[in-house]
Amino acid sequence: MRDALDATPYDALLLLSFGGPEGPDDVVPFLENVTRGRGIPKERLKEVGRHYFLFGGVSPINDQNRALLDALRKDFAEHGLDLPIYWGNRNWAPYLTDTLREMVTDGRRRILVLATSAYASYSGCRQYRENLADSLAVLEAEGLELPKVDKLRHYFNHPGFVEPMTEGVLRSLADLPDEVRDGAHLAFCTHSIPNASADTSGPAGDHGDGGAYVKQHLDTARLIADAVRERTGVDHPWQLVYQSRSGAPHIPWLEPDICDHLEERHAAGVPAVVMAPIGFVSDHMEVLYDLDTEATAKAEELGLPVRRSATVGADPRFAAVIRELVLERAAVENGIDVTPCALGALGASHDLCPVGCCPARAPKPAAAGADSPYA
């Protein structure tokens, strides 16, 4: 890593996220954006959006992204990294296309993209790259000069991502009653996806049962479980479980579901469970509803003590991860040898998504990869 905090050749960082409604009137239009092209009736979307209405029609994700932006700008300023940061969403304002247009108008020509998804999968990586390609196509049609866009590598096993989650699990264990703490089970939670999508996640060489998506989550879970054992002297049993399934019942998705898992663990005599949402960067709607509401209600029904640990959110250590990844990628672009920072058995992820990585069912152009039409 260079002595000076110089991000050259990059002149901007784009925080790219999912987006979410910010009031009751936004819920159905937001869900129409998310499901565009699937022909889902508006009445069905109102039913699907019921969990948003439980929270006043507001998803916490936008405020959490604002907090992360503040943390990133503070970290960059404190470390002398002069790199402007923008924010765009896939499905709600500020929309990605509008943000990219603003960046081009501001003269940004080499853009790094931070996606709020730490793992490889179609929905967690390639779909973001497809959205980038769609937005660039719009700007091209408008006659604007297109920037070169690169995406930061996956950070699921970066120490600054793993450590805050480890501390969250330790705090949750400490919050359990003394008599059940040592016997507590750790349920590492992430978003369920179709088995077919999991099996083809990551580079083609990683394809197989669960693909890179499952391998990477297992690696992160193992890192946290090992760290908890080292710091407490207790070897807590653990399992990777899933939540937030939204697909058709006849299509196989990753299992077990967290609620089913709580029932099974309770039947097996487990005295308590800590739910650790390692698949999520922040405490957004899937965490608040699927874990804090549905899964917690299931645990109360069973009489099973549960705690839910925190995501990394705007933790300063996570902001430092992004700064380090920016400088790492800039060094690579300048031909400087760097040792990528990563824990666990899988090592650092690729900088450039290769051809065949996390393929879509219907091929679409995707930016910021080896198959990008915008080199």
Short mmCIF file of C-alpha atoms in Angstrom, two decimals:
data_model
loop_
_atom_site.label_atom_id
_atom_site.label_comp_id
_atom_site.label_asym_id
_atom_site.label_seq_id
_atom_site.Cartn_x
_atom_site.Cartn_y
_atom_site.Cartn_z
CA MET A 1 0.00 0.00 0.00
CA ARG A 2 1.30 3.44 -0.90
CA ASP A 3 2.28 5.92 1.80
CA ALA A 4 0.01 8.68 0.44
CA LEU A 5 -3.71 7.99 0.58
CA ASP A 6 -4.16 8.48 -3.12
CA ALA A 7 -7.06 6.78 -4.89
CA THR A 8 -5.77 7.63 -8.39
CA PRO A 9 -6.91 6.68 -11.01
CA TYR A 10 -10.32 6.81 -9.30
CA ASP A 11 -12.04 10.14 -8.80
CA ALA A 12 -15.22 9.05 -6.99
CA LEU A 13 -16.82 6.28 -4.95
CA LEU A 14 -20.44 5.24 -5.51
CA LEU A 15 -22.41 3.59 -2.70
CA LEU A 16 -24.85 1.36 -4.56
CA SER A 17 -27.72 -0.10 -2.58
CA PHE A 18 -31.17 -1.68 -2.91
CA GLY A 19 -33.31 1.25 -1.76
CA GLY A 20 -36.54 1.23 0.19
CA PRO A 21 -39.78 3.15 0.74
CA GLU A 22 -39.75 6.19 2.99
CA GLY A 23 -43.50 6.44 3.64
CA PRO A 24 -46.78 4.50 3.19
CA ASP A 25 -47.41 5.98 -0.26
CA ASP A 26 -44.02 4.71 -1.43
CA VAL A 27 -44.53 1.02 -0.59
CA VAL A 28 -46.44 -0.21 -3.64
CA PRO A 29 -44.47 1.91 -6.17
CA PHE A 30 -41.26 0.64 -4.58
CA LEU A 31 -42.42 -2.98 -4.86
CA GLU A 32 -43.46 -2.33 -8.46
CA ASN A 33 -39.87 -1.27 -9.13
CA VAL A 34 -38.49 -4.38 -7.42
CA THR A 35 -40.81 -6.77 -9.30
CA ARG A 36 -40.97 -4.96 -12.66
CA GLY A 37 -41.54 -7.36 -15.54
CA ARG A 38 -43.06 -10.13 -13.41
CA GLY A 39 -46.69 -9.09 -13.89
CA ILE A 40 -47.59 -9.11 -10.18
CA PRO A 41 -50.98 -7.42 -9.53
CA LYS A 42 -51.06 -4.30 -7.34
CA GLU A 43 -53.32 -6.01 -4.78
CA ARG A 44 -50.74 -8.76 -4.38
CA LEU A 45 -48.02 -6.15 -3.88
CA LYS A 46 -50.06 -4.55 -1.10
CA GLU A 47 -50.18 -7.94 0.61
CA VAL A 48 -46.46 -8.50 0.09
CA GLY A 49 -45.77 -5.04 1.52
CA ARG A 50 -47.63 -5.62 4.77
CA HIS A 51 -44.41 -5.80 6.78
CA TYR A 52 -43.45 -2.32 5.55
CA PHE A 53 -46.81 -0.98 6.74
CA LEU A 54 -46.09 -2.41 10.21
CA PHE A 55 -43.19 0.07 10.32
CA GLY A 56 -45.14 3.06 9.02
CA GLY A 57 -44.28 2.28 5.41
CA VAL A 58 -40.65 3.18 6.02
CA SER A 59 -37.71 0.90 5.33
CA PRO A 60 -34.73 1.63 7.57
CA ILE A 61 -32.27 0.96 4.76
CA ASN A 62 -32.12 4.53 3.43
CA ASP A 63 -31.34 6.05 6.83
CA GLN A 64 -28.77 3.32 7.38
CA ASN A 65 -27.13 4.18 4.07
CA ARG A 66 -27.08 7.84 5.10
CA ALA A 67 -25.33 6.83 8.32
CA LEU A 68 -22.83 4.75 6.34
CA LEU A 69 -22.17 7.68 4.00
CA ASP A 70 -21.46 9.88 7.01
CA ALA A 71 -19.12 7.25 8.46
CA LEU A 72 -17.27 6.86 5.16
CA ARG A 73 -16.86 10.60 4.65
CA LYS A 74 -15.63 11.00 8.23
CA ASP A 75 -13.13 8.17 7.85
CA PHE A 76 -11.85 9.42 4.50
CA ALA A 77 -11.44 12.97 5.84
CA GLU A 78 -9.65 11.81 8.99
CA HIS A 79 -7.19 9.78 6.93
CA GLY A 80 -6.59 12.36 4.24
CA LEU A 81 -8.28 10.44 1.44
CA ASP A 82 -9.75 13.06 -0.91
CA LEU A 83 -12.38 11.03 -2.73
CA PRO A 84 -15.97 12.27 -3.13
CA ILE A 85 -18.71 9.75 -2.29
CA TYR A 86 -22.08 9.52 -4.03
CA TRP A 87 -25.11 7.33 -3.36
CA GLY A 88 -27.52 5.62 -5.75
CA ASN A 89 -30.17 2.90 -5.37
CA ARG A 90 -31.50 0.21 -7.63
CA ASN A 91 -35.17 0.53 -6.66
CA TRP A 92 -35.82 3.91 -5.00
CA ALA A 93 -34.56 7.46 -4.82
CA PRO A 94 -31.83 8.44 -5.17
CA TYR A 95 -31.96 6.30 -8.30
CA LEU A 96 -28.75 4.89 -9.75
CA THR A 97 -29.21 6.47 -13.19
CA ASP A 98 -29.77 9.91 -11.70
CA THR A 99 -26.71 9.58 -9.49
CA LEU A 100 -24.47 8.43 -12.35
CA ARG A 101 -25.72 11.35 -14.45
CA GLU A 102 -24.83 13.70 -11.60
CA MET A 103 -21.38 12.13 -11.31
CA VAL A 104 -20.72 12.54 -15.04
CA THR A 105 -21.92 16.13 -14.91
CA ASP A 106 -19.51 16.68 -12.01
CA GLY A 107 -16.68 15.43 -14.22
CA ARG A 108 -16.19 11.99 -12.63
CA ARG A 109 -14.57 9.60 -15.12
CA ARG A 110 -13.19 6.69 -13.03
CA ILE A 111 -15.73 5.42 -10.53
CA LEU A 112 -15.40 2.72 -7.89
CA VAL A 113 -18.62 1.06 -6.75
CA LEU A 114 -19.35 -0.24 -3.25
CA ALA A 115 -22.37 -2.56 -3.27
CA THR A 116 -24.13 -3.16 0.04
CA SER A 117 -23.82 -6.90 -0.37
CA ALA A 118 -20.77 -8.75 0.90
CA TYR A 119 -21.19 -12.09 -0.89
CA ALA A 120 -21.26 -13.53 -4.39
CA SER A 121 -24.66 -14.26 -5.96
CA TYR A 122 -26.77 -13.09 -8.86
CA SER A 123 -28.94 -10.81 -6.71
CA GLY A 124 -26.00 -9.70 -4.55
CA CYS A 125 -23.53 -8.90 -7.31
CA ARG A 126 -24.35 -9.49 -10.98
CA GLN A 127 -27.78 -7.84 -10.75
CA TYR A 128 -26.08 -4.70 -9.43
CA ARG A 129 -23.71 -4.91 -12.39
CA GLU A 130 -26.67 -5.28 -14.76
CA ASN A 131 -28.27 -2.20 -13.23
CA LEU A 132 -25.02 -0.31 -13.78
CA ALA A 133 -25.03 -1.37 -17.44
CA ASP A 134 -28.66 -0.29 -17.83
CA SER A 135 -27.87 3.13 -16.36
CA LEU A 136 -24.78 3.57 -18.52
CA ALA A 137 -26.88 2.72 -21.58
CA VAL A 138 -29.29 5.52 -20.65
CA LEU A 139 -26.44 8.01 -20.28
CA GLU A 140 -24.97 6.86 -23.59
CA ALA A 141 -28.33 7.44 -25.30
CA GLU A 142 -28.34 10.94 -23.80
CA GLY A 143 -25.00 11.63 -25.45
CA LEU A 144 -23.05 11.90 -22.20
CA GLU A 145 -19.42 10.85 -21.87
CA LEU A 146 -19.42 7.54 -20.07
CA PRO A 147 -17.21 6.95 -17.03
CA LYS A 148 -15.22 3.76 -16.49
CA VAL A 149 -16.83 1.89 -13.62
CA ASP A 150 -15.20 -0.77 -11.41
CA LYS A 151 -16.69 -2.63 -8.46
CA LEU A 152 -14.93 -3.29 -5.16
CA ARG A 153 -14.32 -6.94 -4.38
CA HIS A 154 -16.47 -8.95 -1.96
CA TYR A 155 -15.59 -8.22 1.66
CA PHE A 156 -17.30 -11.07 3.54
CA ASN A 157 -14.03 -12.23 5.09
CA HIS A 158 -12.32 -8.90 5.69
CA PRO A 159 -11.32 -8.52 9.38
CA GLY A 160 -13.14 -5.19 9.67
CA PHE A 161 -16.36 -6.86 8.53
CA VAL A 162 -15.99 -10.00 10.67
CA GLU A 163 -14.87 -8.34 13.92
CA PRO A 164 -17.94 -6.13 14.51
CA MET A 165 -20.21 -9.13 13.94
CA THR A 166 -18.13 -11.24 16.31
CA GLU A 167 -18.50 -8.59 19.00
CA GLY A 168 -22.23 -8.51 18.32
CA VAL A 169 -22.50 -12.24 18.98
CA LEU A 170 -20.47 -11.89 22.17
CA ARG A 171 -22.77 -9.10 23.40
CA SER A 172 -25.83 -11.21 22.62
CA LEU A 173 -24.41 -14.18 24.51
CA ALA A 174 -23.61 -11.97 27.49
CA ASP A 175 -27.22 -10.74 27.45
CA LEU A 176 -28.62 -14.26 27.87
CA PRO A 177 -29.44 -15.58 31.35
CA ASP A 178 -26.46 -17.24 33.03
CA GLU A 179 -28.10 -20.66 33.15
CA VAL A 180 -28.56 -20.90 29.35
CA ARG A 181 -25.58 -18.94 28.03
CA ASP A 182 -22.99 -21.69 27.69
CA GLY A 183 -25.44 -24.00 25.95
CA ALA A 184 -26.64 -21.40 23.47
CA HIS A 185 -26.74 -22.33 19.80
CA LEU A 186 -25.52 -19.84 17.15
CA ALA A 187 -27.80 -19.50 14.12
CA PHE A 188 -25.95 -17.59 11.40
CA CYS A 189 -28.66 -16.10 9.19
CA THR A 190 -28.66 -14.95 5.59
CA HIS A 191 -31.13 -14.33 2.78
CA SER A 192 -32.41 -17.51 1.17
CA ILE A 193 -32.08 -17.68 -2.61
CA PRO A 194 -33.16 -20.35 -5.12
CA ASN A 195 -30.94 -23.42 -5.03
CA ALA A 196 -30.23 -22.94 -8.74
CA SER A 197 -28.96 -19.41 -8.11
CA ALA A 198 -26.79 -20.55 -5.22
CA ASP A 199 -25.33 -23.43 -7.24
CA THR A 200 -24.14 -21.04 -9.99
CA SER A 201 -22.92 -18.26 -7.70
CA GLY A 202 -19.34 -17.07 -7.95
CA PRO A 203 -16.88 -17.84 -10.76
CA ALA A 204 -17.61 -20.92 -12.86
CA GLY A 205 -14.95 -22.89 -10.99
CA ASP A 206 -16.92 -22.48 -7.76
CA HIS A 207 -20.21 -23.68 -9.22
CA GLY A 208 -21.72 -26.74 -7.57
CA ASP A 209 -23.90 -27.43 -4.54
CA GLY A 210 -24.47 -24.03 -2.94
CA GLY A 211 -21.75 -22.40 -5.03
CA ALA A 212 -19.70 -19.51 -3.70
CA TYR A 213 -22.74 -18.08 -1.89
CA VAL A 214 -22.91 -20.91 0.62
CA LYS A 215 -19.13 -21.41 0.80
CA GLN A 216 -18.52 -17.75 1.63
CA HIS A 217 -21.23 -17.63 4.29
CA LEU A 218 -19.91 -20.82 5.90
CA ASP A 219 -16.42 -19.33 5.93
CA THR A 220 -17.66 -16.17 7.69
CA ALA A 221 -19.75 -18.16 10.17
CA ARG A 222 -16.79 -20.39 11.00
CA LEU A 223 -14.54 -17.38 11.56
CA ILE A 224 -17.03 -15.87 14.02
CA ALA A 225 -17.71 -19.15 15.82
CA ASP A 226 -13.98 -19.79 16.21
CA ALA A 227 -13.41 -16.26 17.53
CA VAL A 228 -16.25 -16.68 20.04
CA ARG A 229 -14.73 -19.93 21.26
CA GLU A 230 -11.30 -18.34 21.63
CA ARG A 231 -12.67 -15.42 23.65
CA THR A 232 -15.16 -17.27 25.85
CA GLY A 233 -13.66 -20.75 26.17
CA VAL A 234 -17.04 -22.17 25.12
CA ASP A 235 -17.49 -24.12 21.90
CA HIS A 236 -21.00 -23.12 20.86
CA PRO A 237 -22.69 -25.31 18.23
CA TRP A 238 -23.69 -23.39 15.12
CA GLN A 239 -25.42 -23.68 11.77
CA LEU A 240 -25.98 -21.55 8.68
CA VAL A 241 -29.72 -20.90 8.25
CA TYR A 242 -31.86 -18.86 5.89
CA GLN A 243 -34.67 -16.32 5.92
CA SER A 244 -36.76 -13.99 3.77
CA ARG A 245 -37.77 -16.53 1.12
CA SER A 246 -40.06 -14.88 -1.45
CA GLY A 247 -40.27 -17.29 -4.37
CA ALA A 248 -42.90 -19.68 -5.70
CA PRO A 249 -43.45 -22.70 -3.40
CA HIS A 250 -42.54 -25.26 -6.11
CA ILE A 251 -39.04 -23.79 -6.63
CA PRO A 252 -36.40 -25.15 -4.19
CA TRP A 253 -34.75 -22.44 -2.08
CA LEU A 254 -31.92 -22.73 0.44
CA GLU A 255 -33.00 -24.22 3.78
CA PRO A 256 -33.52 -24.50 6.72
CA ASP A 257 -35.66 -21.44 7.34
CA ILE A 258 -34.84 -19.69 10.63
CA CYS A 259 -38.32 -20.34 12.12
CA ASP A 260 -38.14 -24.04 11.24
CA HIS A 261 -34.63 -24.11 12.67
CA LEU A 262 -35.79 -22.62 15.97
CA GLU A 263 -38.46 -25.30 16.24
CA GLU A 264 -35.95 -28.04 15.50
CA ARG A 265 -33.37 -26.71 17.97
CA HIS A 266 -36.01 -26.33 20.67
CA ALA A 267 -37.17 -29.92 20.10
CA ALA A 268 -33.53 -31.02 20.41
CA GLY A 269 -33.32 -29.41 23.85
CA VAL A 270 -31.18 -26.37 23.00
CA PRO A 271 -31.62 -23.88 25.89
CA ALA A 272 -31.16 -20.65 23.88
CA VAL A 273 -30.28 -19.30 20.43
CA VAL A 274 -28.36 -16.28 19.20
CA MET A 275 -29.46 -15.23 15.71
CA ALA A 276 -26.54 -13.58 13.88
CA PRO A 277 -27.55 -11.94 10.55
CA ILE A 278 -24.17 -12.28 8.85
CA GLY A 279 -25.69 -12.02 5.37
CA PHE A 280 -26.79 -8.41 5.85
CA VAL A 281 -24.71 -5.23 5.98
CA SER A 282 -27.29 -3.30 8.03
CA ASP A 283 -30.41 -3.83 10.15
CA HIS A 284 -32.83 -3.23 7.29
CA MET A 285 -36.35 -4.59 6.78
CA GLU A 286 -35.48 -8.28 6.39
CA VAL A 287 -33.67 -8.15 9.71
CA LEU A 288 -36.32 -6.10 11.53
CA TYR A 289 -39.26 -8.12 10.24
CA ASP A 290 -38.03 -11.64 9.54
CA LEU A 291 -35.81 -11.89 12.61
CA ASP A 292 -36.92 -9.29 15.16
CA THR A 293 -40.63 -9.84 14.45
CA GLU A 294 -41.40 -13.27 12.95
CA ALA A 295 -38.52 -15.36 14.30
CA THR A 296 -38.65 -13.71 17.72
CA ALA A 297 -42.41 -14.38 17.89
CA LYS A 298 -41.75 -18.03 17.02
CA ALA A 299 -39.16 -18.26 19.80
CA GLU A 300 -41.58 -16.72 22.30
CA GLU A 301 -44.23 -19.24 21.23
CA LEU A 302 -41.73 -22.03 21.91
CA GLY A 303 -40.52 -20.52 25.17
CA LEU A 304 -37.00 -20.44 23.72
CA PRO A 305 -34.74 -17.57 24.83
CA VAL A 306 -33.29 -15.80 21.76
CA ARG A 307 -31.13 -12.79 21.10
CA ARG A 308 -30.37 -11.12 17.78
CA SER A 309 -26.88 -9.76 17.24
CA ALA A 310 -26.10 -6.60 15.28
CA THR A 311 -24.97 -6.15 11.71
CA VAL A 312 -21.94 -4.00 10.90
CA GLY A 313 -24.04 -0.99 9.84
CA ALA A 314 -22.00 2.21 10.05
CA ASP A 315 -19.38 0.80 12.41
CA PRO A 316 -16.12 2.78 12.01
CA ARG A 317 -14.26 -0.47 11.40
CA PHE A 318 -16.48 -1.18 8.40
CA ALA A 319 -15.85 2.33 7.07
CA ALA A 320 -12.13 1.58 7.40
CA VAL A 321 -12.66 -1.63 5.38
CA ILE A 322 -14.00 0.42 2.48
CA ARG A 323 -11.09 2.87 2.65
CA GLU A 324 -8.64 -0.05 2.59
CA LEU A 325 -10.43 -1.70 -0.35
CA VAL A 326 -10.41 1.56 -2.30
CA LEU A 327 -6.66 1.99 -1.79
CA GLU A 328 -6.03 -1.68 -2.52
CA ARG A 329 -7.89 -1.50 -5.83
CA ALA A 330 -6.22 1.78 -6.77
CA ALA A 331 -2.82 0.22 -6.15
CA VAL A 332 -3.71 -2.74 -8.36
CA GLU A 333 -4.80 -0.39 -11.14
CA ASN A 334 -1.42 1.34 -10.85
CA GLY A 335 0.49 -1.94 -11.14
CA ILE A 336 1.59 -1.97 -7.50
CA ASP A 337 1.81 -5.33 -5.70
CA VAL A 338 -0.50 -5.53 -2.69
CA THR A 339 -1.46 -8.33 -0.32
CA PRO A 340 -5.26 -8.31 -0.06
CA CYS A 341 -6.53 -8.46 3.50
CA ALA A 342 -8.73 -11.50 4.13
CA LEU A 343 -9.35 -14.08 6.83
CA GLY A 344 -10.46 -17.69 6.58
CA ALA A 345 -9.90 -20.48 4.11
CA LEU A 346 -11.13 -18.84 0.91
CA GLY A 347 -8.77 -15.87 0.69
CA ALA A 348 -9.50 -12.57 -1.00
CA SER A 349 -12.17 -12.45 -3.67
CA HIS A 350 -11.50 -11.44 -7.27
CA ASP A 351 -11.28 -7.79 -8.30
CA LEU A 352 -12.93 -8.38 -11.67
CA CYS A 353 -15.94 -10.66 -12.01
CA PRO A 354 -14.98 -13.24 -14.66
CA VAL A 355 -17.13 -14.44 -17.55
CA GLY A 356 -19.66 -16.98 -16.24
CA CYS A 357 -19.71 -15.51 -12.73
CA CYS A 358 -23.20 -15.60 -11.11
CA PRO A 359 -25.00 -15.94 -14.48
CA ALA A 360 -28.56 -14.74 -15.01
CA ARG A 361 -31.26 -17.02 -16.41
CA ALA A 362 -31.74 -14.57 -19.26
CA PRO A 363 -28.35 -13.10 -20.28
CA LYS A 364 -28.11 -9.32 -19.92
CA PRO A 365 -25.22 -6.89 -20.25
CA ALA A 366 -23.40 -6.29 -16.96
CA ALA A 367 -20.87 -3.55 -16.26
CA ALA A 368 -17.73 -3.73 -14.12
CA GLY A 369 -16.79 -7.27 -15.10
CA ALA A 370 -14.71 -9.16 -17.65
CA ASP A 371 -17.80 -9.38 -19.88
CA SER A 372 -18.70 -5.69 -19.59
CA PRO A 373 -19.69 -3.91 -22.82
CA TYR A 374 -18.33 -0.72 -21.19
CA ALA A 375 -14.61 -1.40 -20.96
#
